[in-house]
Amino acid sequence: MTTSTHDPRVVASPEVAAARQGRSTRSRRPGGQRRPPLRRDGVWPWLFVLPLFTGVAVFYLWPIVNTAYLSMTRSGPFGGSTFIGFGNFTELVADPQLYTSLGNTLVYTGIVALGIPIAVYVASLLNLPGLRFAQFYRVLFFLPYVAMPTAIAMVWRVMFNGDFGLVNRALGVVGVDGPYWVSDSSTAIVAVAIVGLWSSLGFSVIVLGAGLKTIPPELYEAAELDGASTWRQFRSITVPLLTPSIFFVTIITVISSFQLFDLLYAILGSANPVLPQSMSLVYLFYREGFVNNDKGYAAAVAMVIFLVIGVVTALQFRMQRRWVQDV
Amino acid sequence: MSETVARPSVRRSGRARQSHVVAHLVLATGGAVMAFPFVWQVIMSLSTNAEVVSVTPVFWPAELRWDNYAVVFDRLPFLDQLKTSVWMTTIRTLAQILFCTLAGYAFARMRFRGSGVLLALVLSILMVPSQVYLLSQYQIIQGLGLLDSLPGLVLPGLFSAFGTFLMRTAFLGMPRELEEAARLDGANPFQVFWRVMLPLARPSISVLAITTVLWSWNELLWPLVVTTYSDEMPLSAGLATLIGDRTTDYPVVMAASLLAMAPVLILFIVLQRRVIDGLASSGMK
Amino acid sequence: MTRTPARGATRAAALALGVTLLAAGCGNGDDTGGEGADSSGGWTEPAQDLAADITYSVWDQTQVAAIDENLAAFNEKYPNIDVTVNVTPWGEYWTKLQTQASSDTLPDLFWMNGPNIGLYASNGKIEPITGEVEAGAIDPASYPSSLVDLYTVDGTQYGVPKDFDTIGIWTNTALFDKAGVDLPTGDWTWQEFQDTAAEISEKLKSDGVYGAAGGMDGQTTYYNTIFQAGGYVVEDGTSGYATPEDQAGIQFWTDLMESGASPSMQQLTDTTADQWFTSGKLAMYWGGSWFRAALQDEALAKDVTVLPLPTDEEQATVIHGVANVVAASSTNKEAAQALQVFLASKDAQQQQGDAGSVIPAFTGTQSAFTASMPDANLQVFLDAVAYAKPLPVSNNSAAWNALETDLLPQAFSGAKPVDQVTADLAKQMDAALAEE
């Protein structure tokens, strides 16, 4: 237990090494080779992956295979199905609900993704050396993430109330006549997204905060000696070196935004007249499978969701090379 | 290899301190916005139901009703359910940390045939609605004879694609030099992982721990579906029973959810001090 | 203390019947591991030393205390039957039940409602009560007949109601006084109701008070007016929405909103009608008898009285109630049915009623309900049984309930003409019904 000032993470991290040797981190990637060199690991990697993969295969991949099969059947509420090929999919492609819900999901994802730059900024502020009350602020930003969704949705519903809600009262102060947030088809999804942004910010902040800890402080010191402004330091050091964490947060935020269901259900309520115009993809899935009891059709919706998120995620992995710093 | 890094506390300059004014302004305002719904939740938990559902919001109850908190203990086997929650969450978190760090390390640092496909398969499970898993998982647990048991309750939640991805990202960002040195010393891959790499991953492990704890703590549908006895349910499921189909006693729900939130919040405060912040100054090994 | 209604006399007949019913009852579930459950189809009163562990699933936490009282009495008779009460909240109850039904792990005894009975009965998930009825252990004549019909699917009886609720108009008399409007006598027409509501809204506009409120919930609002106009929602697998009677029933609510007597559709989504009422901003609220629980302990309660719904072509209200049903897949059917029979008995029902959370269904056990708010004229809800119609359901009610929720708001808000919306709804609903 030596209380040394050595921090191996920092000392040995490649950016640090690069920075210390006066190299730009960008230049350190000949030919974009990011894989470790071929090495004989023999059976080891399998031993490492096996425990997880067994569980994933049994409890998750198998149900997906089941669902894929189900999507090609006509199936009632309690199982028992007849194979119909791609019938559900042809029906689904012609279903306007699919496009409405896809559109809403995209709007929601877009708004929630706005939280990522905010989170980067907040995380960097929290990481300022010697900032007082940083612990306290961190707890404040983390609070929404700890919230029990059903209880907090109730609070937000009250705040969004068109006639008496605090949101509209606040808007009224600055002379804006606020809408009936959760019962107007043009604003309902926005209201849900605001809560989504609010509740996911804490997660992004802690993940990015952990990422920030790996940026060596001497980079900032050097920059400060060079007279770089705080903003300049933020742009030239913090953001570039944080890109792997930002990438991770982006992937997770997008995937979970596409899974929007609980929050929408809790905030809008199941008897809301604007639901047909405001539903998300997963809501459509839920409604077909658990309300209308059309399990086959719902499975087809699930497969479409699978496909859409899969494509979007794959695209992000592709684009990753353009903007994520090699590490 | 090791060079001296200045402690954060020494790194202060006039400019930094000056910029703190802006930082405090932004963080305090932002923090207030973030925390506001909770403040209101606390107020609601001390009100009467009529005050909560009132058309014109009541910002301060006529009388603080602390007995709403007592009612929670009346209506729920709170301590039993707390115990289940703690067990369930502890087991899942430890298991996820173990499985996800192992797999994440392999995906980040080892080369093996099919690793890309395997990783894609693991990640793919994040891409379907979670309700898709319900029936199949239930039938597997039923087949194993584990309905109404703690193993049945925790089993599917031991494995996480999110955690694997998180840990893979963490290991990708780590220095290769230490690893190579350990290998040259004759350590086998597991020893390298366990002695060298795992300790370095502590910040990310703490993130994984926090997210797993939270997810597990708040999980609703699965515990409700696989358990029958109310004293074997976790708190999240118990709380949900307070919400009725026609009428709900909102102050009690608010009080119960605040009570349920408290342990996780305390854990977070401890974790962020011990692990995230502690790392920066105390050094490791 | 164990009182059993007329049972013994017909036991021999039941025994004989049990043999015939055995075949019918065994069709669906697996009757393999039952503890001494050699006869699972017909019904004979089991021996008092019958030992079993059974599960009873419900969704309402507030009724658990009354259920526990029931179970204590039940255990005096059957000390070796251990009953676990499982509460699953309403939001997840049906998802859980569906998962269990798909895996043949349904609880031995569980709550069922009107919209779902068709689905579970037609898929063979529930044990009929034919045996108990034939044996005389359950007498359907003791319960509101419209609810007995509700739990009869394709001529087979699957349960009897354990409780019921009807719809009435919860009235804030203080607001009537304030507006200077005479309290209606209760024998009134649609027009009189509309006028009264509009007058109060007009006179108390500055206070933000409304006379009446529409809503999205068919059971408390438009199903009633459809029945009053002489219409029907679903009959013999077809939708009634295209009929002029149904259109009139919908138009009623459109008119109410258009005249300003009711808050708008958006206002009612943000703040539900019952919230308007408990906040003292609504004079007349169409609500179920269950609303009494929300009023108890509220200052408002002293000003509240109940009026019957207005009448058009006929007098009508929606009635609904929950039933206890036994799972066809239960391995402890004997014990589960013993509990089912016990809970339907007059004594158990009296206990339920006295506990005060619901109106028990057994005729003559309801006095505690009316006594709970002696000045509020709760008798209206009991009198309504005489002219009540059951909640409209089919084998997959949820499918067209979703259509109602999607389409009708456009008619209520006046965004689209009523006849156009109802015609569209009828068409889509017929398609959904055809798929059942």
CSV table of C-alpha atoms in Angstrom, one decimal, chain A residues 55-298:
chain,number,residue,atom,x,y,z
A,55,GLY,CA,-25.7,-17.3,-21.0
A,56,VAL,CA,-26.2,-14.9,-23.9
A,57,ALA,CA,-27.0,-17.8,-26.3
A,58,VAL,CA,-29.4,-19.5,-24.0
A,59,PHE,CA,-31.3,-16.6,-22.5
A,60,TYR,CA,-31.1,-14.1,-25.3
A,61,LEU,CA,-30.1,-15.5,-28.7
A,62,TRP,CA,-32.4,-18.4,-28.5
A,63,PRO,CA,-35.4,-16.2,-27.8
A,64,ILE,CA,-34.5,-14.1,-30.8
A,65,VAL,CA,-34.4,-17.2,-33.0
A,66,ASN,CA,-37.8,-18.1,-31.6
A,67,THR,CA,-39.1,-14.6,-32.4
A,68,ALA,CA,-37.7,-14.8,-35.9
A,69,TYR,CA,-39.6,-18.0,-36.5
A,70,LEU,CA,-42.7,-16.5,-34.8
A,71,SER,CA,-42.6,-13.5,-37.2
A,72,MET,CA,-43.3,-15.9,-40.0
A,73,THR,CA,-46.4,-17.4,-38.4
A,74,ARG,CA,-49.9,-16.4,-37.5
A,75,SER,CA,-49.9,-16.8,-33.8
A,76,GLY,CA,-52.4,-16.3,-31.0
A,77,PRO,CA,-51.9,-15.1,-27.5
A,78,PHE,CA,-51.0,-18.4,-26.0
A,79,GLY,CA,-48.8,-19.9,-28.8
A,80,GLY,CA,-50.0,-22.4,-31.3
A,81,SER,CA,-49.1,-21.0,-34.7
A,82,THR,CA,-49.4,-21.6,-38.4
A,83,PHE,CA,-46.5,-20.8,-40.8
A,84,ILE,CA,-47.3,-18.1,-43.3
A,85,GLY,CA,-43.9,-17.1,-44.6
A,86,PHE,CA,-43.4,-13.4,-45.0
A,87,GLY,CA,-47.1,-12.4,-44.8
A,88,ASN,CA,-46.6,-10.4,-41.6
A,89,PHE,CA,-43.8,-8.4,-43.2
A,90,THR,CA,-45.7,-7.5,-46.3
A,91,GLU,CA,-48.6,-6.4,-44.1
A,92,LEU,CA,-46.2,-4.5,-41.9
A,93,VAL,CA,-44.5,-2.7,-44.7
A,94,ALA,CA,-47.9,-1.4,-45.8
A,95,ASP,CA,-48.8,-0.4,-42.3
A,96,PRO,CA,-48.7,3.4,-41.8
A,97,GLN,CA,-48.3,2.9,-38.1
A,98,LEU,CA,-44.8,1.5,-38.8
A,99,TYR,CA,-43.7,4.8,-40.3
A,100,THR,CA,-45.4,7.0,-37.7
A,101,SER,CA,-43.7,5.0,-35.0
A,102,LEU,CA,-40.3,5.0,-36.8
A,103,GLY,CA,-40.6,8.8,-37.2
A,104,ASN,CA,-41.4,9.3,-33.6
A,105,THR,CA,-38.5,7.1,-32.5
A,106,LEU,CA,-36.1,9.0,-34.7
A,107,VAL,CA,-37.3,12.4,-33.3
A,108,TYR,CA,-37.0,11.0,-29.8
A,109,THR,CA,-33.5,9.6,-30.5
A,110,GLY,CA,-32.4,12.9,-32.0
A,111,ILE,CA,-33.5,15.0,-29.0
A,112,VAL,CA,-32.0,12.6,-26.5
A,113,ALA,CA,-28.7,12.5,-28.4
A,114,LEU,CA,-28.5,16.3,-27.9
A,115,GLY,CA,-27.7,15.3,-24.3
A,116,ILE,CA,-24.4,13.9,-25.3
A,117,PRO,CA,-22.6,17.2,-26.0
A,118,ILE,CA,-24.2,18.6,-22.9
A,119,ALA,CA,-22.9,15.6,-21.0
A,120,VAL,CA,-19.4,16.1,-22.4
A,121,TYR,CA,-19.5,19.7,-21.3
A,122,VAL,CA,-20.8,18.9,-17.8
A,123,ALA,CA,-18.4,16.0,-17.3
A,124,SER,CA,-15.5,18.2,-18.2
A,125,LEU,CA,-16.7,20.9,-15.8
A,126,LEU,CA,-17.0,18.3,-13.0
A,127,ASN,CA,-13.5,17.2,-13.8
A,128,LEU,CA,-12.0,20.6,-13.4
A,129,PRO,CA,-9.1,20.3,-11.0
A,130,GLY,CA,-9.8,21.6,-7.6
A,131,LEU,CA,-13.5,22.3,-8.3
A,132,ARG,CA,-15.3,22.5,-5.0
A,133,PHE,CA,-18.6,20.7,-4.5
A,134,ALA,CA,-17.9,18.5,-7.5
A,135,GLN,CA,-19.1,15.4,-5.5
A,136,PHE,CA,-22.3,17.2,-4.7
A,137,TYR,CA,-23.0,18.3,-8.3
A,138,ARG,CA,-22.3,14.8,-9.5
A,139,VAL,CA,-25.0,13.5,-7.2
A,140,LEU,CA,-27.4,16.1,-8.5
A,141,PHE,CA,-26.8,15.1,-12.1
A,142,PHE,CA,-27.0,11.4,-11.2
A,143,LEU,CA,-30.3,11.7,-9.3
A,144,PRO,CA,-32.6,11.3,-12.4
A,145,TYR,CA,-30.8,8.1,-13.3
A,146,VAL,CA,-31.6,6.6,-10.0
A,147,ALA,CA,-35.2,7.5,-10.2
A,148,MET,CA,-37.9,4.8,-10.2
A,149,PRO,CA,-39.5,5.4,-13.6
A,150,THR,CA,-43.1,5.1,-12.7
A,151,ALA,CA,-42.9,7.5,-9.8
A,152,ILE,CA,-40.9,10.1,-11.6
A,153,ALA,CA,-43.1,9.9,-14.7
A,154,MET,CA,-46.0,11.0,-12.5
A,155,VAL,CA,-44.1,14.0,-11.3
A,156,TRP,CA,-43.3,15.0,-14.9
A,157,ARG,CA,-46.9,14.6,-16.0
A,158,VAL,CA,-47.9,17.1,-13.4
A,159,MET,CA,-45.2,19.5,-14.5
A,160,PHE,CA,-46.3,19.2,-18.2
A,161,ASN,CA,-50.0,19.8,-17.4
A,162,GLY,CA,-51.2,22.2,-20.0
A,163,ASP,CA,-53.3,24.4,-17.7
A,164,PHE,CA,-51.6,24.2,-14.4
A,165,GLY,CA,-48.2,22.7,-15.0
A,166,LEU,CA,-45.0,24.3,-13.9
A,167,VAL,CA,-43.4,24.1,-17.4
A,168,ASN,CA,-46.1,26.3,-18.8
A,169,ARG,CA,-46.1,28.6,-15.9
A,170,ALA,CA,-42.3,29.1,-16.4
A,171,LEU,CA,-42.9,29.7,-20.1
A,172,GLY,CA,-45.7,32.1,-19.2
A,173,VAL,CA,-43.2,34.3,-17.3
A,174,VAL,CA,-41.3,34.9,-20.4
A,175,GLY,CA,-44.5,35.4,-22.4
A,176,VAL,CA,-44.7,32.1,-24.2
A,177,ASP,CA,-48.1,30.3,-24.2
A,178,GLY,CA,-47.1,26.7,-23.7
A,179,PRO,CA,-49.0,23.8,-25.4
A,180,TYR,CA,-50.8,20.9,-23.8
A,181,TRP,CA,-47.5,19.0,-23.8
A,182,VAL,CA,-48.6,15.4,-23.3
A,183,SER,CA,-52.0,15.7,-25.1
A,184,ASP,CA,-51.0,17.5,-28.2
A,185,SER,CA,-49.8,15.2,-31.0
A,186,SER,CA,-47.2,17.6,-32.1
A,187,THR,CA,-45.5,18.0,-28.7
A,188,ALA,CA,-46.1,14.7,-26.9
A,189,ILE,CA,-43.0,13.0,-28.2
A,190,VAL,CA,-41.0,16.1,-27.5
A,191,ALA,CA,-42.2,16.1,-23.9
A,192,VAL,CA,-41.2,12.4,-23.6
A,193,ALA,CA,-37.8,13.1,-25.1
A,194,ILE,CA,-37.2,16.0,-22.7
A,195,VAL,CA,-37.7,13.5,-19.8
A,196,GLY,CA,-35.6,11.0,-21.7
A,197,LEU,CA,-32.8,13.5,-22.0
A,198,TRP,CA,-33.1,14.5,-18.4
A,199,SER,CA,-32.9,10.9,-17.2
A,200,SER,CA,-30.1,9.7,-19.4
A,201,LEU,CA,-27.8,12.7,-18.8
A,202,GLY,CA,-26.5,11.2,-15.5
A,203,PHE,CA,-25.5,8.0,-17.2
A,204,SER,CA,-23.5,9.8,-19.9
A,205,VAL,CA,-21.9,12.1,-17.3
A,206,ILE,CA,-20.5,9.2,-15.3
A,207,VAL,CA,-19.3,7.2,-18.2
A,208,LEU,CA,-17.6,10.3,-19.7
A,209,GLY,CA,-16.3,11.2,-16.3
A,210,ALA,CA,-14.6,7.8,-16.0
A,211,GLY,CA,-13.1,8.5,-19.5
A,212,LEU,CA,-11.9,11.9,-18.5
A,213,LYS,CA,-9.9,10.4,-15.7
A,214,THR,CA,-7.6,8.7,-18.2
A,215,ILE,CA,-6.6,12.1,-19.7
A,216,PRO,CA,-3.3,13.1,-18.2
A,217,PRO,CA,-3.5,16.4,-16.4
A,218,GLU,CA,-0.1,17.5,-17.6
A,219,LEU,CA,-1.6,18.0,-21.0
A,220,TYR,CA,-3.7,20.7,-19.6
A,221,GLU,CA,-0.8,22.2,-17.7
A,222,ALA,CA,1.2,22.3,-20.9
A,223,ALA,CA,-1.6,23.9,-22.7
A,224,GLU,CA,-2.1,26.5,-20.0
A,225,LEU,CA,1.6,27.4,-20.1
A,226,ASP,CA,1.1,28.0,-23.8
A,227,GLY,CA,-1.8,30.3,-22.9
A,228,ALA,CA,-4.6,28.2,-24.4
A,229,SER,CA,-8.0,29.3,-23.2
A,230,THR,CA,-10.3,27.0,-21.3
A,231,TRP,CA,-12.5,26.6,-24.3
A,232,ARG,CA,-9.5,25.9,-26.5
A,233,GLN,CA,-8.3,23.2,-24.0
A,234,PHE,CA,-11.8,21.7,-24.1
A,235,ARG,CA,-11.8,21.5,-27.8
A,236,SER,CA,-8.3,20.4,-28.4
A,237,ILE,CA,-7.6,18.1,-25.5
A,238,THR,CA,-10.7,17.0,-23.8
A,239,VAL,CA,-13.0,16.2,-26.7
A,240,PRO,CA,-10.4,14.5,-28.9
A,241,LEU,CA,-9.1,12.3,-26.2
A,242,LEU,CA,-12.6,11.5,-25.0
A,243,THR,CA,-13.8,10.3,-28.3
A,244,PRO,CA,-13.7,6.6,-27.4
A,245,SER,CA,-16.0,7.2,-24.5
A,246,ILE,CA,-18.2,9.5,-26.5
A,247,PHE,CA,-18.5,6.8,-29.1
A,248,PHE,CA,-19.5,4.3,-26.5
A,249,VAL,CA,-22.1,6.7,-25.0
A,250,THR,CA,-23.5,7.5,-28.5
A,251,ILE,CA,-23.9,3.8,-29.3
A,252,ILE,CA,-25.7,3.1,-26.1
A,253,THR,CA,-27.8,6.2,-26.2
A,254,VAL,CA,-29.0,5.5,-29.7
A,255,ILE,CA,-29.7,1.8,-29.0
A,256,SER,CA,-31.6,2.6,-25.8
A,257,SER,CA,-33.5,5.5,-27.4
A,258,PHE,CA,-34.7,3.2,-30.1
A,259,GLN,CA,-36.0,0.9,-27.3
A,260,LEU,CA,-38.3,3.7,-26.1
A,261,PHE,CA,-41.3,2.2,-24.4
A,262,ASP,CA,-41.6,2.4,-20.6
A,263,LEU,CA,-41.1,6.2,-20.5
A,264,LEU,CA,-43.6,6.9,-23.2
A,265,TYR,CA,-46.1,4.6,-21.6
A,266,ALA,CA,-45.7,6.1,-18.2
A,267,ILE,CA,-45.8,9.7,-19.3
A,268,LEU,CA,-48.5,9.6,-21.9
A,269,GLY,CA,-50.6,7.0,-20.2
A,270,SER,CA,-52.3,4.1,-22.0
A,271,ALA,CA,-55.6,6.0,-22.7
A,272,ASN,CA,-54.0,9.1,-24.3
A,273,PRO,CA,-55.8,10.1,-27.5
A,274,VAL,CA,-52.5,11.2,-29.1
A,275,LEU,CA,-50.9,7.8,-28.7
A,276,PRO,CA,-51.6,6.7,-32.3
A,277,GLN,CA,-49.6,9.7,-33.5
A,278,SER,CA,-47.0,9.6,-30.8
A,279,MET,CA,-46.1,5.9,-30.4
A,280,SER,CA,-42.7,4.5,-30.7
A,281,LEU,CA,-41.5,1.3,-32.5
A,282,VAL,CA,-41.4,-0.7,-29.3
A,283,TYR,CA,-44.8,0.6,-28.3
A,284,LEU,CA,-46.2,-0.7,-31.6
A,285,PHE,CA,-44.6,-4.0,-30.9
A,286,TYR,CA,-46.1,-4.1,-27.4
A,287,ARG,CA,-49.5,-3.0,-28.7
A,288,GLU,CA,-49.6,-5.7,-31.4
A,289,GLY,CA,-48.3,-8.5,-29.2
A,290,PHE,CA,-49.7,-7.8,-25.7
A,291,VAL,CA,-52.8,-5.7,-26.4
A,292,ASN,CA,-54.1,-7.0,-29.8
A,293,ASN,CA,-52.6,-10.5,-29.1
A,294,ASP,CA,-51.2,-10.8,-32.6
A,295,LYS,CA,-47.9,-12.4,-31.6
A,296,GLY,CA,-46.8,-13.2,-35.1
A,297,TYR,CA,-47.3,-9.6,-36.3
A,298,ALA,CA,-45.6,-8.3,-33.2
